[in-house]
Coordinates of C-alpha atoms (C1' of nucleotides) in Angstrom, one line a residue:
Chain A
M122 CA 23.0 -7.9 10.5
R123 CA 25.0 -10.9 10.8
Q124 CA 25.6 -11.4 7.2
S125 CA 24.6 -9.1 4.4
N126 CA 25.5 -11.2 1.5
A127 CA 22.9 -11.8 -1.1
S128 CA 22.0 -15.3 -2.1
S129 CA 22.3 -16.5 1.4
A130 CA 21.7 -20.1 2.6
T131 CA 18.0 -19.4 2.8
G132 CA 18.0 -20.7 -0.8
Q133 CA 15.7 -18.4 -2.7
V134 CA 17.5 -15.8 -4.6
G135 CA 15.2 -13.2 -6.0
S136 CA 17.6 -11.9 -8.6
L137 CA 21.3 -11.5 -9.2
V138 CA 21.4 -7.8 -8.7
L139 CA 19.9 -6.3 -5.7
P140 CA 17.7 -3.3 -6.4
K141 CA 19.1 0.0 -5.4
S142 CA 16.0 2.2 -5.6
V143 CA 12.4 1.7 -4.6
D144 CA 11.4 1.9 -8.2
A145 CA 13.7 -0.9 -9.1
L146 CA 12.5 -2.9 -6.2
H147 CA 8.9 -2.4 -7.1
T148 CA 9.6 -3.5 -10.6
L149 CA 11.3 -6.6 -9.4
I150 CA 8.4 -7.3 -7.0
A151 CA 6.0 -6.9 -9.8
E152 CA 7.9 -9.3 -12.0
Q153 CA 8.0 -11.9 -9.3
Q154 CA 4.6 -11.4 -7.9
E155 CA 3.3 -14.7 -9.3
Q156 CA 5.9 -16.8 -7.7
L157 CA 5.5 -15.4 -4.3
S158 CA 3.8 -17.2 -1.5
A159 CA 0.6 -15.9 0.0
R160 CA 2.3 -14.0 2.9
L161 CA 5.0 -12.7 0.7
K162 CA 2.4 -11.4 -1.7
L163 CA 0.7 -9.6 1.2
V164 CA 4.0 -8.0 2.0
S165 CA 4.6 -6.9 -1.5
V166 CA 1.2 -5.3 -1.7
Y167 CA 1.8 -3.5 1.5
L168 CA 5.2 -2.2 0.5
V169 CA 4.0 -1.0 -2.8
E170 CA 1.0 0.8 -1.4
H171 CA 2.5 2.3 1.7
P172 CA 6.0 3.3 0.9
Q173 CA 5.8 6.2 3.3
Q174 CA 5.1 4.0 6.3
V175 CA 7.7 1.5 5.4
A176 CA 10.2 4.3 5.5
F177 CA 9.7 5.2 9.1
S178 CA 8.0 2.4 10.9
T179 CA 9.6 -0.4 12.8
L180 CA 9.7 -4.0 11.7
A181 CA 7.0 -5.0 14.1
E182 CA 4.7 -2.1 13.1
I183 CA 5.0 -2.8 9.5
A184 CA 4.4 -6.5 10.1
K185 CA 1.3 -5.8 11.9
A186 CA 0.0 -3.3 9.4
A187 CA 0.7 -5.7 6.6
G188 CA -0.9 -8.6 8.5
V189 CA 2.1 -10.8 8.6
H190 CA 4.8 -12.0 11.1
A191 CA 7.9 -10.0 11.5
S192 CA 10.0 -12.8 10.3
T193 CA 8.1 -12.9 7.1
L194 CA 9.3 -9.4 6.4
V195 CA 12.9 -10.5 6.8
R196 CA 12.3 -13.5 4.7
F197 CA 10.8 -11.3 2.1
A198 CA 13.9 -9.0 2.2
N199 CA 16.1 -12.0 1.9
H200 CA 14.2 -13.4 -1.0
F201 CA 15.0 -10.2 -2.9
G202 CA 18.7 -10.4 -2.0
F203 CA 18.9 -8.2 0.9
G204 CA 20.8 -9.2 4.1
G205 CA 17.8 -8.2 6.2
F206 CA 14.7 -6.1 6.2
S207 CA 16.6 -3.1 7.4
E208 CA 18.6 -3.1 4.3
L209 CA 15.5 -3.0 2.2
Q210 CA 14.0 -0.4 4.4
K211 CA 16.9 1.8 3.8
L212 CA 15.8 2.1 0.2
Y213 CA 12.6 3.7 1.3
K214 CA 14.2 6.0 3.7
N215 CA 16.6 7.2 1.0
Q216 CA 13.8 7.8 -1.4
L217 CA 12.2 10.1 1.1
L218 CA 15.5 12.0 1.5
E219 CA 16.0 12.4 -2.2
H220 CA 12.5 12.9 -3.3
P221 CA 11.6 15.4 -0.6
S222 CA 8.1 16.3 0.4
N223 CA 8.6 19.9 -0.7
Y224 CA 7.1 19.1 -4.0
R225 CA 5.8 22.6 -3.9
E226 CA 9.3 23.6 -4.9
R227 CA 9.0 21.4 -7.9
I228 CA 5.9 23.1 -9.0
S229 CA 7.3 26.7 -8.6
Q230 CA 10.4 25.7 -10.4
L231 CA 8.3 24.4 -13.2
K232 CA 6.3 27.6 -13.3
K233 CA 9.3 29.6 -13.4
A234 CA 10.7 27.7 -16.2
S235 CA 7.5 28.1 -18.1
G236 CA 7.0 31.8 -17.6
N237 CA 6.4 32.8 -21.2
N238 CA 6.4 29.6 -22.7
Q239 CA 7.4 27.8 -25.8
N240 CA 7.9 25.0 -23.4
T241 CA 6.1 22.1 -24.7
T242 CA 7.9 19.2 -23.1
P243 CA 5.5 16.5 -22.1
T244 CA 6.2 17.0 -18.5
H245 CA 5.5 20.6 -18.8
L246 CA 2.3 20.0 -20.5
L247 CA 1.3 17.4 -17.8
H248 CA 1.7 20.1 -15.2
E249 CA -0.2 22.6 -17.1
F250 CA -3.1 20.2 -17.6
I251 CA -3.1 19.2 -14.0
D252 CA -3.1 22.8 -12.8
G253 CA -5.8 23.6 -15.2
N254 CA -7.9 20.6 -14.3
Q255 CA -7.5 21.3 -10.6
L256 CA -8.7 24.9 -11.0
A257 CA -11.6 23.8 -13.2
L258 CA -12.7 21.3 -10.5
S259 CA -12.6 24.1 -7.9
L260 CA -14.8 26.1 -10.1
L261 CA -17.2 23.4 -10.6
Q262 CA -17.5 23.1 -6.8
Q263 CA -18.6 26.8 -6.8
Q264 CA -20.9 26.7 -9.7
I265 CA -23.1 23.7 -9.5
T266 CA -25.9 24.3 -7.1
P267 CA -27.3 21.7 -4.8
E268 CA -30.9 22.3 -6.1
L269 CA -29.8 21.6 -9.6
L270 CA -28.1 18.4 -8.7
D271 CA -30.9 17.1 -6.5
A272 CA -33.5 17.8 -9.1
S273 CA -31.5 16.1 -11.8
V274 CA -30.9 13.1 -9.7
E275 CA -34.7 12.9 -8.9
T276 CA -35.4 13.1 -12.6
L277 CA -33.1 10.2 -13.3
L278 CA -34.5 8.3 -10.5
K279 CA -38.1 8.6 -11.8
A280 CA -37.1 7.7 -15.4
N281 CA -37.6 4.1 -16.4
E282 CA -35.0 4.4 -19.1
V283 CA -32.1 6.9 -19.5
F284 CA -30.9 7.9 -23.0
I285 CA -27.5 9.4 -23.4
C286 CA -26.4 11.5 -26.2
G287 CA -22.8 12.7 -26.6
I288 CA -20.6 12.4 -29.7
R289 CA -17.1 13.2 -30.9
R290 CA -15.3 15.2 -28.3
V291 CA -17.7 14.3 -25.5
Y292 CA -18.2 10.7 -26.5
P293 CA -16.0 9.5 -23.7
V294 CA -18.4 11.2 -21.2
A295 CA -21.4 9.5 -22.9
T296 CA -19.6 6.1 -22.7
F297 CA -18.8 6.8 -19.1
F298 CA -22.5 7.5 -18.3
N299 CA -23.5 4.4 -20.2
Y300 CA -21.2 2.1 -18.4
T301 CA -21.6 3.6 -14.9
L302 CA -25.4 3.7 -15.1
S303 CA -25.6 0.2 -16.4
Q304 CA -23.5 -0.9 -13.3
M305 CA -26.2 0.8 -11.1
D306 CA -28.9 -1.2 -12.7
V307 CA -30.3 1.7 -14.7
R308 CA -31.6 0.8 -18.1
C309 CA -29.8 3.1 -20.5
S310 CA -28.9 3.5 -24.1
L311 CA -26.5 5.5 -26.1
I312 CA -27.5 7.7 -28.9
D313 CA -24.4 8.2 -30.9
G314 CA -25.9 9.1 -34.3
Q315 CA -23.9 6.3 -36.0
E316 CA -25.0 6.1 -39.6
S317 CA -27.4 9.0 -39.0
M318 CA -29.6 6.7 -36.9
Q319 CA -30.2 9.2 -34.1
A320 CA -33.9 9.4 -34.9
E321 CA -34.2 5.7 -34.7
Q322 CA -32.1 5.4 -31.6
G323 CA -34.1 8.1 -29.9
K324 CA -37.5 6.7 -31.0
W325 CA -38.4 5.2 -27.6
M326 CA -37.8 8.3 -25.7
N327 CA -41.1 9.4 -24.0
R328 CA -42.7 10.9 -20.9
E329 CA -41.3 8.2 -18.7
S330 CA -37.7 8.5 -19.8
A331 CA -34.9 11.0 -19.4
L332 CA -32.2 12.1 -21.8
I333 CA -28.8 13.2 -20.8
A334 CA -27.3 15.2 -23.6
I335 CA -23.8 16.5 -23.6
T336 CA -22.7 19.1 -26.2
F337 CA -19.9 21.6 -26.2
N338 CA -19.3 24.4 -28.7
P339 CA -19.4 23.9 -31.6
Y340 CA -22.8 22.4 -31.0
G341 CA -23.5 19.7 -33.5
K342 CA -26.4 18.5 -35.3
I343 CA -26.9 15.2 -33.7
P344 CA -27.4 16.4 -30.1
R345 CA -29.6 19.2 -31.4
E346 CA -31.9 16.8 -33.2
T347 CA -32.0 14.4 -30.3
V348 CA -32.8 17.0 -27.7
E349 CA -35.6 18.4 -30.1
L350 CA -36.9 14.9 -30.5
A351 CA -36.8 14.3 -26.8
K352 CA -38.7 17.5 -26.2
K353 CA -41.3 16.5 -28.8
Q354 CA -41.8 13.2 -27.2
G355 CA -42.1 14.6 -23.7
S356 CA -38.9 13.1 -22.3
K357 CA -37.2 14.9 -19.4
I358 CA -33.9 16.5 -20.5
I359 CA -30.7 17.1 -18.7
L360 CA -28.2 19.1 -20.7
I361 CA -24.5 19.4 -19.9
T362 CA -22.9 22.1 -21.9
D363 CA -20.2 24.8 -21.7
S364 CA -22.3 28.0 -21.9
E365 CA -25.6 29.6 -21.2
L366 CA -25.6 30.5 -24.8
C367 CA -26.0 27.0 -26.1
P368 CA -29.0 27.1 -28.3
L369 CA -30.5 24.0 -26.7
A370 CA -30.5 25.6 -23.2
P371 CA -34.1 26.9 -23.4
L372 CA -35.4 23.5 -24.3
V373 CA -34.2 21.5 -21.3
D374 CA -35.3 20.7 -17.8
H375 CA -32.0 20.7 -16.1
L376 CA -29.1 22.7 -17.4
F377 CA -25.5 22.2 -16.2
I378 CA -22.9 24.7 -17.3
V379 CA -19.4 23.2 -17.0
R380 CA -16.4 25.2 -17.5
E381 CA -13.6 23.1 -18.5
A382 CA -10.0 23.7 -18.3
E383 CA -8.5 24.9 -21.5
V384 CA -4.8 24.6 -22.0
R385 CA -3.2 25.6 -25.3
A386 CA -6.6 25.4 -27.0
F387 CA -7.3 21.8 -25.8
R388 CA -10.2 21.6 -23.6
S389 CA -10.3 18.9 -21.0
L390 CA -13.2 16.7 -19.9
N391 CA -12.3 16.3 -16.3
S392 CA -15.0 18.5 -14.8
T393 CA -17.6 17.1 -16.9
L394 CA -16.6 13.6 -16.0
C395 CA -16.5 14.5 -12.3
L396 CA -20.0 15.8 -12.6
A397 CA -21.1 12.7 -14.5
Q398 CA -19.6 10.6 -11.8
T399 CA -21.4 12.5 -9.1
L400 CA -24.7 12.1 -10.8
C401 CA -24.4 8.4 -11.2
V402 CA -23.3 7.7 -7.8
A403 CA -25.9 10.0 -6.2
L404 CA -28.5 8.2 -8.3
G405 CA -27.1 4.9 -7.0
Y406 CA -27.6 6.0 -3.5
R407 CA -31.0 7.3 -4.1
K408 CA -32.0 4.1 -5.6
Q409 CA -30.9 2.3 -2.5
D410 CA -32.9 4.6 -0.3
V411 CA -36.0 4.1 -2.4
G412 CA -35.5 0.4 -2.6
K413 CA -35.7 0.1 1.2
Chain B
M207 CA 12.7 5.0 28.3
R208 CA 13.3 4.5 32.0
Q209 CA 11.2 7.3 33.1
S210 CA 8.9 9.3 31.0
N211 CA 7.8 12.0 33.4
A212 CA 8.1 15.5 32.4
S213 CA 10.0 17.9 34.6
S214 CA 12.6 15.3 35.5
A215 CA 15.5 15.8 37.9
T216 CA 17.5 17.2 35.0
G217 CA 16.3 20.4 36.2
Q218 CA 15.3 22.6 33.3
V219 CA 11.8 22.5 32.5
G220 CA 11.0 24.2 29.2
S221 CA 7.3 24.5 29.8
L222 CA 4.6 23.2 31.9
V223 CA 2.6 21.6 29.1
L224 CA 4.3 19.3 26.8
P225 CA 3.7 20.1 23.2
K226 CA 1.6 17.5 21.4
S227 CA 2.1 18.5 17.9
V228 CA 5.2 19.5 15.8
D229 CA 3.7 22.9 15.3
A230 CA 3.3 23.5 19.0
L231 CA 6.8 22.3 19.6
H232 CA 8.2 24.5 16.9
T233 CA 6.5 27.5 18.4
L234 CA 7.8 26.6 21.8
I235 CA 11.3 26.3 20.4
A236 CA 11.1 29.6 18.7
E237 CA 10.0 31.3 21.9
Q238 CA 12.9 29.8 23.9
Q239 CA 15.5 30.0 21.2
E240 CA 17.4 32.8 23.0
Q241 CA 17.7 31.0 26.2
L242 CA 19.1 27.8 24.7
S243 CA 22.8 26.9 24.9
A244 CA 24.9 26.7 21.8
R245 CA 24.4 23.0 21.2
L246 CA 20.7 23.0 22.0
K247 CA 20.4 25.8 19.5
L248 CA 22.0 23.7 16.9
V249 CA 19.5 21.0 17.7
S250 CA 16.5 23.4 17.4
V251 CA 17.6 24.6 14.0
Y252 CA 18.0 21.1 12.8
L253 CA 14.6 20.0 14.0
V254 CA 12.8 22.9 12.5
E255 CA 14.5 22.6 9.2
H256 CA 14.5 18.9 8.7
P257 CA 11.3 17.6 10.2
Q258 CA 11.1 14.9 7.7
Q259 CA 14.5 13.5 8.6
V260 CA 13.8 13.7 12.3
A261 CA 10.8 11.5 11.7
F262 CA 12.6 8.5 10.3
S263 CA 16.3 8.7 11.3
T264 CA 17.8 7.2 14.4
L265 CA 19.2 9.2 17.3
A266 CA 22.7 8.8 16.2
E267 CA 22.0 9.8 12.6
I268 CA 20.2 12.9 13.7
A269 CA 22.9 13.7 16.1
K270 CA 25.5 13.5 13.4
A271 CA 23.5 15.5 10.9
A272 CA 22.8 18.2 13.5
G273 CA 26.5 18.2 14.6
V274 CA 25.9 17.3 18.1
H275 CA 26.3 14.4 20.4
A276 CA 23.5 11.9 20.9
S277 CA 23.0 12.7 24.5
T278 CA 22.5 16.3 23.6
L279 CA 19.4 15.3 21.7
V280 CA 18.1 13.5 24.7
R281 CA 18.9 16.6 26.9
F282 CA 17.1 18.7 24.4
A283 CA 14.0 16.5 24.5
N284 CA 14.1 16.6 28.4
H285 CA 14.5 20.3 28.3
F286 CA 11.1 20.5 26.5
G287 CA 9.5 18.1 28.9
F288 CA 9.8 14.8 27.1
G289 CA 10.9 11.7 28.8
G290 CA 13.4 11.0 26.1
F291 CA 14.1 11.9 22.5
S292 CA 12.0 9.1 21.2
E293 CA 9.0 10.7 22.7
L294 CA 9.8 13.9 20.9
Q295 CA 10.4 12.0 17.7
K296 CA 7.0 10.4 17.9
L297 CA 5.5 13.8 17.2
Y298 CA 7.3 14.0 14.0
K299 CA 6.3 10.5 12.9
N300 CA 2.7 11.2 13.7
Q301 CA 2.8 14.4 11.7
L302 CA 3.9 12.4 8.7
L303 CA 1.2 9.9 9.2
E304 CA -1.5 12.5 9.6
H305 CA -0.4 15.1 7.1
P306 CA 1.4 13.0 4.6
S307 CA 3.1 14.6 1.7
N308 CA 2.2 11.3 0.2
Y309 CA -1.1 11.9 -1.5
R310 CA -1.8 8.3 -1.7
E311 CA -2.2 8.4 2.1
R312 CA -4.5 11.4 2.0
I313 CA -6.6 9.7 -0.6
S314 CA -7.1 6.7 1.4
Q315 CA -7.9 8.9 4.4
L316 CA -10.5 10.6 2.4
K317 CA -11.8 7.2 1.6
K318 CA -11.9 6.4 5.3
A319 CA -13.5 9.6 6.3
S320 CA -16.3 9.1 4.0
G321 CA -16.5 5.4 4.7
N322 CA -19.1 5.4 7.5
N323 CA -20.5 8.7 6.5
Q324 CA -24.2 8.6 5.8
N325 CA -24.1 11.9 4.1
T326 CA -24.9 11.0 0.5
T327 CA -26.5 14.1 -0.8
P328 CA -25.5 14.8 -4.4
T329 CA -23.7 18.0 -3.4
H330 CA -21.8 16.2 -0.6
L331 CA -20.7 13.6 -3.2
L332 CA -19.8 16.2 -5.7
H333 CA -17.4 17.7 -3.1
E334 CA -15.9 14.4 -2.3
F335 CA -15.3 13.6 -5.8
I336 CA -13.8 17.0 -6.5
D337 CA -11.5 16.7 -3.5
G338 CA -10.5 13.2 -4.4
N339 CA -9.8 14.1 -8.0
Q340 CA -7.7 17.1 -7.1
L341 CA -5.6 15.0 -4.8
A342 CA -5.3 12.3 -7.3
L343 CA -4.1 14.9 -9.9
S344 CA -1.4 16.1 -7.4
L345 CA -0.3 12.6 -7.0
L346 CA -0.1 12.2 -10.8
Q347 CA 2.2 15.2 -10.9
Q348 CA 4.5 13.6 -8.4
Q349 CA 4.6 10.2 -9.8
I350 CA 5.0 10.5 -13.5
T351 CA 8.6 11.0 -14.6
P352 CA 9.7 13.1 -17.4
E353 CA 11.7 10.2 -18.9
L354 CA 8.7 8.0 -19.1
L355 CA 6.6 10.6 -20.7
D356 CA 9.2 11.6 -23.2
A357 CA 10.0 8.0 -24.1
S358 CA 6.3 7.3 -24.6
V359 CA 5.8 10.2 -26.8
E360 CA 8.7 9.2 -28.9
T361 CA 7.3 5.7 -29.3
L362 CA 3.9 7.1 -30.4
L363 CA 5.7 9.5 -32.8
K364 CA 7.6 6.7 -34.5
A365 CA 4.6 4.5 -34.8
N366 CA 2.9 4.5 -38.1
E367 CA -0.3 3.4 -36.5
V368 CA -1.6 3.4 -32.9
F369 CA -3.9 0.8 -31.4
I370 CA -5.9 1.5 -28.4
C371 CA -7.3 -1.1 -26.1
G372 CA -9.6 -0.3 -23.2
I373 CA -12.9 -1.7 -22.2
R374 CA -15.6 -1.5 -19.7
R375 CA -14.6 0.9 -17.0
V376 CA -11.8 2.5 -18.9
Y377 CA -13.5 2.5 -22.3
P378 CA -14.1 6.3 -22.0
V379 CA -10.4 6.7 -21.9
A380 CA -9.9 4.5 -24.9
T381 CA -12.5 6.6 -26.9
F382 CA -10.8 9.7 -25.7
F383 CA -7.5 8.6 -27.1
N384 CA -9.2 7.5 -30.3
Y385 CA -10.8 10.8 -30.9
T386 CA -8.0 13.0 -29.8
L387 CA -5.3 11.1 -31.7
S388 CA -7.5 11.2 -34.9
Q389 CA -7.7 14.9 -34.5
M390 CA -3.9 15.0 -34.5
D391 CA -3.7 13.1 -37.7
V392 CA -2.6 10.0 -36.1
R393 CA -3.9 6.8 -37.6
C394 CA -5.4 4.9 -34.9
S395 CA -7.9 2.2 -34.2
L396 CA -9.8 0.9 -31.2
I397 CA -9.6 -2.6 -29.9
D398 CA -12.6 -3.1 -27.9
G399 CA -13.1 -6.9 -28.2
Q400 CA -16.7 -6.5 -29.4
E401 CA -18.0 -9.9 -30.3
S402 CA -14.6 -11.4 -29.1
M403 CA -12.9 -9.9 -32.2
Q404 CA -9.9 -8.7 -30.3
A405 CA -7.6 -11.0 -32.2
E406 CA -8.9 -9.8 -35.5
Q407 CA -8.9 -6.2 -34.4
G408 CA -5.2 -6.5 -33.4
K409 CA -4.1 -8.5 -36.4
W410 CA -2.4 -5.6 -38.0
M411 CA -0.2 -4.7 -35.0
N412 CA 3.4 -5.0 -35.9
R413 CA 6.9 -3.7 -35.3
E414 CA 6.0 -0.3 -36.8
S415 CA 3.0 0.2 -34.6
A416 CA 2.3 1.1 -31.0
L417 CA -0.4 -0.2 -28.7
I418 CA -1.9 1.9 -25.8
A419 CA -3.5 -0.5 -23.4
I420 CA -5.4 0.7 -20.4
T421 CA -6.4 -1.9 -17.7
F422 CA -7.4 -1.5 -14.0
N423 CA -7.8 -4.1 -11.5
P424 CA -9.6 -6.5 -12.0
Y425 CA -7.5 -7.0 -15.1
G426 CA -9.6 -8.5 -17.8
K427 CA -9.0 -11.0 -20.5
I428 CA -9.3 -8.7 -23.5
P429 CA -6.5 -6.3 -22.7
R430 CA -4.3 -9.2 -21.6
E431 CA -4.8 -11.1 -24.8
T432 CA -4.3 -7.9 -26.8
V433 CA -1.0 -7.0 -25.0
E434 CA 0.2 -10.5 -25.5
L435 CA -0.6 -10.4 -29.1
A436 CA 1.1 -7.1 -29.5
K437 CA 4.2 -8.4 -27.8
K438 CA 4.2 -11.5 -30.0
Q439 CA 3.9 -9.3 -33.1
G440 CA 6.6 -7.0 -32.0
S441 CA 4.5 -3.9 -31.5
K442 CA 5.6 -1.3 -29.0
I443 CA 3.4 -1.2 -25.9
I444 CA 2.3 1.5 -23.6
L445 CA 0.4 0.3 -20.5
I446 CA -1.6 2.5 -18.3
T447 CA -2.7 0.7 -15.1
D448 CA -3.2 1.1 -11.4
S449 CA -0.4 -0.9 -9.8
E450 CA 3.0 -2.2 -10.4
L451 CA 1.4 -5.6 -9.7
C452 CA -0.6 -5.7 -12.8
P453 CA 0.4 -8.9 -14.4
L454 CA 1.0 -7.2 -17.8
A455 CA 3.5 -4.9 -16.4
P456 CA 6.6 -7.0 -17.3
L457 CA 5.6 -7.3 -20.9
V458 CA 5.4 -3.7 -21.9
D459 CA 7.8 -1.0 -23.0
H460 CA 6.4 2.0 -21.1
L461 CA 4.5 1.5 -17.9
F462 CA 2.3 4.2 -16.4
I463 CA 1.0 3.7 -12.9
V464 CA -2.0 5.9 -12.2
R465 CA -3.5 6.1 -8.8
E466 CA -7.1 7.3 -9.2
A467 CA -9.2 8.8 -6.6
E468 CA -11.5 6.3 -5.0
V469 CA -14.5 7.7 -3.2
R470 CA -17.0 5.4 -1.7
A471 CA -15.6 2.5 -3.7
F472 CA -16.0 4.4 -7.0
R473 CA -12.9 5.0 -8.7
S474 CA -12.5 8.0 -10.9
L475 CA -10.9 8.3 -14.3
N476 CA -9.7 11.9 -14.0
S477 CA -6.1 11.3 -13.7
T478 CA -6.0 8.7 -16.4
L479 CA -7.7 11.1 -18.7
C480 CA -5.4 13.9 -17.8
L481 CA -2.5 11.7 -18.6
A482 CA -4.1 10.6 -21.9
Q483 CA -4.6 14.3 -22.8
T484 CA -1.0 15.0 -22.1
L485 CA 0.3 12.3 -24.2
C486 CA -1.9 13.3 -27.1
V487 CA -1.1 16.9 -27.0
A488 CA 2.6 16.3 -26.4
L489 CA 2.5 14.0 -29.4
G490 CA 0.9 16.7 -31.4
Y491 CA 3.6 19.2 -30.6
R492 CA 6.3 16.7 -31.4
K493 CA 4.8 16.0 -34.7
Q494 CA 4.9 19.7 -35.5
D495 CA 8.5 19.9 -34.6
V496 CA 9.3 17.0 -36.8
G497 CA 7.3 18.3 -39.6
K498 CA 9.4 21.4 -39.8
Chain C
dG242 C1' -2.7 -42.2 3.2
dA243 C1' 2.3 -41.6 4.1
dC244 C1' 5.9 -38.8 2.6
dT245 C1' 8.1 -34.8 1.3
dT246 C1' 8.6 -30.0 0.7
dC247 C1' 7.7 -25.6 1.6
dA248 C1' 5.6 -21.8 4.2
dT249 C1' 4.5 -19.9 8.6
dG250 C1' 4.6 -18.2 13.4
dG251 C1' 6.9 -18.4 17.9
dA252 C1' 10.6 -17.8 20.7
dA253 C1' 15.6 -17.3 21.6
dT254 C1' 19.3 -14.5 20.4
dA255 C1' 22.0 -11.0 18.3
dT256 C1' 22.2 -6.3 17.1
dT257 C1' 21.1 -1.7 17.1
dT258 C1' 19.5 2.2 19.3
dA259 C1' 18.3 5.2 23.2
dT260 C1' 19.3 6.7 27.7
dT261 C1' 21.8 7.6 31.9
dC262 C1' 25.6 8.6 34.5
dC263 C1' 29.9 10.4 35.1
dT264 C1' 34.1 12.8 33.6
dT265 C1' 36.0 16.5 31.0
dT266 C1' 35.6 20.8 29.1
dT267 C1' 34.1 25.5 28.7
dA268 C1' 32.7 30.0 30.2
dG269 C1' 31.7 33.2 33.5
dT270 C1' 33.0 35.6 37.9
dA271 C1' 35.7 37.4 41.7
Chain D
dT72 C1' 44.3 33.0 38.2
dA73 C1' 41.3 30.2 40.8
dC74 C1' 36.7 28.9 41.5
dT75 C1' 32.1 27.7 40.4
dA76 C1' 28.4 26.3 37.5
dA77 C1' 26.8 24.8 33.4
dA78 C1' 27.5 22.3 29.3
dA79 C1' 29.2 18.7 26.5
dG80 C1' 31.1 14.3 25.3
dG81 C1' 32.2 9.4 26.4
dA82 C1' 31.1 5.0 27.9
dA83 C1' 28.1 1.8 30.3
dT84 C1' 23.7 0.2 30.5
dA85 C1' 18.9 -0.4 29.5
dA86 C1' 15.6 -0.8 26.1
dA87 C1' 13.9 -1.7 21.7
dT88 C1' 14.3 -3.8 17.5
dA89 C1' 15.9 -7.1 14.0
dT90 C1' 17.2 -11.6 12.8
dT91 C1' 17.9 -16.5 13.2
dC92 C1' 16.5 -20.9 14.3
dC93 C1' 13.3 -24.3 15.1
dA94 C1' 8.8 -26.5 15.7
dT95 C1' 4.5 -26.8 13.6
dG96 C1' 1.2 -27.0 10.0
dA97 C1' -0.3 -26.9 5.2
dA98 C1' 0.0 -28.2 0.3
dG99 C1' 1.5 -31.2 -3.0
dT100 C1' 3.3 -35.8 -4.7
dC101 C1' 3.8 -40.6 -5.2

DNA sequence: GACTTCATGGAATATTTATTCCTTTTAGTA
DNA sequence: TACTAAAAGGAATAAATATTCCATGAAGTC
């Protein structure tokens, strides 16, 4: 380091204050993103996405990984007011020192703090939801059988149109299916029972089509009527629900039971969404196979 | 590194095979612990207890931290068969690269692992998605700060109306917010840009209201215009996005960066949804507090 | 199309960092 | 206490690494 003054002769001065934390730096980078040159942009993307590597790699290594020349890194650092790249790198190293990898510790601290909890801080809730959702996902892994998945995907593959019924609490799942299937070139339509139009919306269900119905306790009227209609019209039915006791269960061709995390009486949608994603992507791959 | 042969002239040869992982090294260290000299013992303790630091500090820094002279470190490395300390240090660096505490890295590894994988059975996909989502959730845990959460919840609490903007891929998240906030007795409305009505839909945003915008790369026009409108009209803005580099980031009051799992180029929504859930439920609790 | 300006990569140079060698210190033994 | 052997620290030196400077090339302007 020959000189470590900001606003050096190089001209470009990123800012008047030099960031003293990785977060601050990233914010600054984000702000200036547009004004950066192509290579400098590459650098910024690399820094933001690989902070860990930045912390303990050498200039040359980082340069190579980011796809730029070593001097570009130095210029980048200068641009943001650092005397050299090493100075910038120090930020990343410090972050690792302060924010240690033992985040296990953080969890157990949190758990301790929550023992018998009136603890409803947002952070605490976040951690509870995360824990709950992770657990629910593990459960999903155990409970969904390959046969059921395969068969459902085949049904969707054969259908010339897919109807999706999910309202209220599970409406996000329905919209997820709708968007993702559309992206996969699957003709699909949403039955949301708006203005009690479920019968009209489901009118075109038939032996060639499939219905994906999602309904959780308390099971509502719209999905029930839709499933019954589908049954009557000979459409294949895939039901995603939360219990074998769902009254619609006997009617359907493929039955998914998903146990969602429930934290403080709020049930999540994570596992259902994960299942939905799997069905869509698996269908996408199958379509490719068949297309060939 | 002038010579990198094990069992150099220095005399002491720790072992015949030179350890190729940190774990192997630590085992070896533990075995030989008793036979080490005072200073070398200091070194061993430091290495075992601060593997992270060892990975990215310089010889001199480590020496100082461990309370020994630099050359002692080199001797230590030699003792265990390394040509120099750098060689030993490489083990620690590699460990960080392979086993990163950084979930981002693990996620991209997962991506890589499945990249050329032809195994696209639904079950296999399900497991990939579950793994990816679990990792992403852990990352969420690490990256969302309490301050940000608290501040966002306060903003929502103060707002007399909450607008929600999320379309296409993140539309399920928007509908989730919409439903859940409604359940919490929060007045809210969805800006979905249907028929290019975003300006009309956002017309009533003002200083008393808050906007929750969700947009992921590629950042679309509707969220951008909505955020800009909100800014102009003085509404508070909470942005949920996937990178600091999102061009809207500088405009907003609260910025959430969520790294979603990406499996076979399909990005998930799990973490975003989990965050959404947290915000809603935390807000619910806060409203209760205030109500009292 | 010529000119200017800025960005880029290469190579020389400065700086930092690691390693070796040698001297001093320490501990053990007669 | 004197001697020996091993260990530790210091300083010189070698190696690696970062930084600067400059030539080249690209983009924009008149």
